[in-house]
Short mmCIF file of C-alpha atoms in Angstrom, two decimals:
data_model
loop_
_atom_site.label_atom_id
_atom_site.label_comp_id
_atom_site.label_asym_id
_atom_site.label_seq_id
_atom_site.Cartn_x
_atom_site.Cartn_y
_atom_site.Cartn_z
CA MET A 1 63.54 120.46 122.75
CA THR A 2 66.42 120.67 120.29
CA VAL A 3 67.05 122.53 117.05
CA LYS A 4 67.37 119.95 114.28
CA LEU A 5 70.06 120.74 111.71
CA GLY A 6 69.91 118.68 108.50
CA VAL A 7 73.14 118.27 106.53
CA PRO A 8 74.11 116.08 103.56
CA SER A 9 74.90 112.55 104.72
CA LYS A 10 77.91 111.81 102.50
CA GLY A 11 80.44 113.03 99.99
CA ARG A 12 82.09 116.38 99.44
CA LEU A 13 79.01 118.36 100.51
CA MET A 14 79.06 116.70 103.92
CA GLU A 15 82.81 117.21 104.32
CA LYS A 16 82.69 120.88 103.31
CA THR A 17 79.67 121.49 105.59
CA PHE A 18 81.56 119.98 108.53
CA GLU A 19 84.57 122.18 107.69
CA TRP A 20 82.40 125.31 107.42
CA PHE A 21 80.85 124.81 110.85
CA GLY A 22 84.18 123.70 112.34
CA ALA A 23 85.85 126.92 111.22
CA ARG A 24 83.20 128.75 113.26
CA GLY A 25 83.70 126.77 116.46
CA ILE A 26 81.00 124.14 116.01
CA GLU A 27 82.18 120.57 115.52
CA LEU A 28 79.91 118.26 113.53
CA THR A 29 80.87 114.59 113.44
CA ARG A 30 79.51 111.37 112.04
CA THR A 31 79.68 108.84 114.85
CA GLY A 32 78.61 105.62 113.11
CA SER A 33 79.81 103.65 110.11
CA ASP A 34 79.15 104.73 106.51
CA ARG A 35 75.85 102.86 106.63
CA GLU A 36 74.74 104.47 109.87
CA TYR A 37 73.40 107.99 110.19
CA ALA A 38 74.39 108.74 113.78
CA ALA A 39 75.98 112.13 114.34
CA ALA A 40 77.01 114.56 117.07
CA VAL A 41 77.40 118.31 117.64
CA LYS A 42 80.00 119.94 119.90
CA GLY A 43 80.46 123.63 120.60
CA ILE A 44 76.81 124.52 121.19
CA ALA A 45 74.08 122.93 123.31
CA GLY A 46 70.58 122.15 122.07
CA VAL A 47 71.41 121.34 118.44
CA GLU A 48 70.80 117.88 116.98
CA LEU A 49 72.50 116.85 113.75
CA VAL A 50 70.33 114.98 111.23
CA LEU A 51 72.09 113.35 108.26
CA LEU A 52 69.96 113.28 105.08
CA SER A 53 70.49 113.20 101.34
CA ALA A 54 70.89 116.69 99.85
CA GLY A 55 67.67 116.15 97.89
CA GLU A 56 65.65 115.32 101.01
CA ILE A 57 66.64 118.45 102.93
CA PRO A 58 64.39 120.98 101.09
CA ARG A 59 61.31 118.81 101.66
CA GLU A 60 62.15 118.20 105.33
CA LEU A 61 62.54 121.96 105.84
CA ALA A 62 59.25 122.65 104.03
CA ALA A 63 57.48 120.03 106.16
CA GLY A 64 58.91 121.56 109.34
CA ARG A 65 60.53 118.31 110.42
CA ILE A 66 63.93 120.01 110.65
CA HIS A 67 64.60 123.59 111.73
CA LEU A 68 67.76 124.28 109.72
CA GLY A 69 69.35 122.62 106.71
CA VAL A 70 72.30 122.76 104.33
CA THR A 71 71.75 122.02 100.65
CA GLY A 72 72.14 123.51 97.18
CA THR A 73 69.89 126.38 96.11
CA ASP A 74 69.15 124.48 92.88
CA LEU A 75 67.49 121.71 94.90
CA VAL A 76 65.49 124.19 96.97
CA ARG A 77 64.09 125.92 93.90
CA GLU A 78 63.47 122.69 92.02
CA LYS A 79 61.75 120.75 94.77
CA LEU A 80 59.75 123.52 96.48
CA ALA A 81 57.03 125.49 94.74
CA SER A 82 56.93 129.05 96.17
CA TRP A 83 60.11 128.19 98.07
CA GLN A 84 60.37 131.67 99.68
CA GLU A 85 57.20 130.90 101.67
CA LYS A 86 58.79 127.74 103.13
CA VAL A 87 62.44 128.52 103.81
CA ILE A 88 64.71 131.49 104.51
CA GLU A 89 68.27 131.61 103.17
CA LEU A 90 70.48 132.43 106.17
CA ALA A 91 73.92 132.24 104.55
CA PRO A 92 75.58 131.22 101.29
CA MET A 93 78.43 128.92 102.35
CA GLY A 94 80.95 129.42 99.55
CA PHE A 95 81.17 125.84 98.25
CA GLY A 96 79.15 123.43 96.15
CA HIS A 97 79.14 125.90 93.27
CA ALA A 98 77.43 124.68 90.09
CA ASP A 99 75.49 126.23 87.23
CA LEU A 100 72.25 124.90 85.81
CA ILE A 101 72.69 125.31 82.06
CA ILE A 102 71.04 124.37 78.78
CA ALA A 103 73.31 122.67 76.23
CA VAL A 104 72.87 121.61 72.62
CA PRO A 105 75.00 119.58 70.17
CA ARG A 106 78.18 121.41 69.15
CA ALA A 107 77.27 120.55 65.55
CA TRP A 108 74.33 122.98 65.77
CA VAL A 109 76.53 125.87 64.62
CA ASP A 110 73.60 128.30 64.24
CA VAL A 111 72.21 127.66 67.72
CA ASN A 112 73.95 129.73 70.38
CA THR A 113 71.16 131.44 72.33
CA LEU A 114 67.75 130.59 73.74
CA ASP A 115 66.15 132.56 70.88
CA ASP A 116 68.05 130.35 68.42
CA LEU A 117 66.80 127.26 70.25
CA ASP A 118 63.24 128.59 70.09
CA ALA A 119 63.50 128.97 66.31
CA VAL A 120 65.03 125.50 65.88
CA ALA A 121 62.36 123.98 68.13
CA ALA A 122 59.57 125.32 65.92
CA ALA A 123 61.28 123.99 62.78
CA PHE A 124 61.98 120.66 64.51
CA ARG A 125 58.31 120.15 65.35
CA ALA A 126 57.26 121.00 61.80
CA GLU A 127 59.75 118.49 60.38
CA HIS A 128 59.42 115.61 62.87
CA GLY A 129 55.86 115.94 64.14
CA PHE A 130 56.85 116.07 67.81
CA ARG A 131 58.43 118.63 70.08
CA LEU A 132 62.19 118.95 70.57
CA ARG A 133 63.18 116.98 73.68
CA ILE A 134 65.27 118.42 76.51
CA ALA A 135 66.58 115.84 79.01
CA THR A 136 66.74 117.09 82.59
CA LYS A 137 66.00 116.36 86.22
CA TYR A 138 65.23 120.06 86.84
CA HIS A 139 61.72 120.26 85.44
CA ARG A 140 60.39 123.17 87.53
CA LEU A 141 63.43 125.40 87.00
CA ILE A 142 63.64 124.76 83.26
CA ARG A 143 59.90 125.13 82.69
CA ASP A 144 59.90 128.47 84.53
CA HIS A 145 62.96 129.66 82.62
CA MET A 146 61.46 128.72 79.26
CA ARG A 147 58.17 130.45 80.12
CA GLU A 148 60.02 133.63 81.08
CA HIS A 149 61.75 133.64 77.70
CA GLY A 150 58.70 132.74 75.63
CA VAL A 151 59.94 129.31 74.50
CA ALA A 152 57.06 126.84 74.07
CA ASP A 153 57.86 124.27 71.37
CA TYR A 154 59.72 121.73 73.50
CA GLN A 155 59.11 118.82 75.85
CA LEU A 156 61.03 117.81 78.96
CA VAL A 157 62.31 114.25 79.17
CA ASP A 158 63.06 113.02 82.68
CA SER A 159 66.70 112.08 83.21
CA GLN A 160 67.95 110.71 86.52
CA GLY A 161 71.17 109.23 85.18
CA ALA A 162 73.88 110.43 82.79
CA THR A 163 71.99 113.35 81.28
CA GLU A 164 74.86 114.34 78.96
CA GLY A 165 74.62 110.97 77.20
CA THR A 166 70.98 111.33 76.19
CA VAL A 167 71.78 113.31 73.03
CA LYS A 168 74.30 110.73 71.84
CA ASN A 169 71.78 107.98 72.67
CA GLU A 170 69.12 109.88 70.68
CA THR A 171 66.64 110.03 73.55
CA ALA A 172 66.85 113.85 73.57
CA GLU A 173 67.99 116.69 71.31
CA ALA A 174 69.26 118.98 74.08
CA ILE A 175 69.93 118.82 77.82
CA ALA A 176 69.57 120.98 80.93
CA ASP A 177 71.85 119.99 83.78
CA ILE A 178 74.17 121.14 86.55
CA THR A 179 77.82 121.65 85.62
CA SER A 180 80.85 123.01 87.44
CA THR A 181 83.63 122.65 84.86
CA GLY A 182 81.90 121.78 81.59
CA GLU A 183 84.31 118.91 80.92
CA THR A 184 81.60 116.24 80.64
CA LEU A 185 79.66 118.44 78.23
CA ARG A 186 82.69 118.90 76.01
CA ALA A 187 83.41 115.16 76.11
CA ASN A 188 79.88 114.56 74.81
CA HIS A 189 80.20 117.19 72.05
CA LEU A 190 77.77 119.61 73.66
CA LYS A 191 77.96 123.39 74.03
CA ILE A 192 76.29 125.67 76.57
CA LEU A 193 73.86 128.27 75.29
CA SER A 194 75.09 131.82 75.85
CA GLY A 195 73.27 134.36 77.99
CA GLY A 196 74.23 133.01 81.39
CA PRO A 197 73.07 130.00 83.40
CA VAL A 198 69.47 129.24 84.31
CA HIS A 199 70.54 129.25 87.96
CA LYS A 200 73.85 129.64 89.81
CA SER A 201 73.76 127.25 92.73
CA GLN A 202 75.82 126.89 95.88
CA ALA A 203 75.47 125.24 99.28
CA THR A 204 73.38 127.44 101.57
CA LEU A 205 72.31 127.36 105.22
CA LEU A 206 68.52 127.55 105.34
CA LYS A 207 65.91 128.09 108.05
CA SER A 208 62.46 126.50 107.94
CA ARG A 209 59.46 128.83 107.99
CA LYS A 210 57.22 125.82 108.73
CA ALA A 211 58.95 124.29 111.76
CA ALA A 212 57.42 124.86 115.18
CA TRP A 213 59.90 126.96 117.16
CA SER A 214 59.62 126.77 120.96
CA GLU A 215 61.08 129.55 123.13
CA ASP A 216 64.05 127.33 124.00
CA GLU A 217 64.66 126.53 120.33
CA ARG A 218 64.52 130.21 119.41
CA ALA A 219 67.07 130.93 122.14
CA THR A 220 69.32 128.14 120.80
CA LEU A 221 68.95 129.51 117.27
CA ALA A 222 69.96 132.97 118.45
CA LYS A 223 73.10 131.53 120.07
CA LEU A 224 73.91 129.53 116.96
CA ILE A 225 73.41 132.52 114.67
CA ALA A 226 75.67 134.63 116.89
CA LYS A 227 78.38 131.97 116.97
CA LEU A 228 78.26 131.62 113.17
CA GLY A 229 78.50 135.40 112.81
CA LEU A 230 75.20 135.66 110.90
CA SER A 231 72.06 137.73 111.13
CA ALA A 232 68.76 135.86 111.55
#
């Protein structure tokens, strides 16, 4: 039996994950073409590399189909209810940093905090007859954040594309999205609400609580943890 390690299948996240493991004496390589998902591991026996999209990795960990995985903490918290019961965070990896923020039109000069947005949302509903719309793909995280802060007069609009453009296109009044530099927000005349981000995300090595761990796999995990300089 082998320990299955799921890592992002393409892009900067894959490259930085390979670099992170490589710096610790474990070589991860993609062995096929860009359309193939074949991969190999050198530097430790008993570990199988599984290439997946970053969004698939939380669910595969929760289902126990992979033992370990690398993905952003934003995706873990968004896709997994009661995520602490399904995965354990073994190590933040120091890359893939991004903040989940709420942003409103820069023209809303009196709206700078979540309390301001709450007040505007109530007035918006009274004037327009429907709730203020927030475009996002992070429904669970935003809903939980709003509940914690007592904001109720809003509705979430699903956005899987260019979320920042929804305000300009008049399909939403505000947005909640991941940002690393804020440049796209500024280009779309949006400003981030003060008070800190909803969630600060980064790439993290995770362990499944749901996977079946044989004695051999536990021994391999212990070797891997030691080689990576981590504590289980």
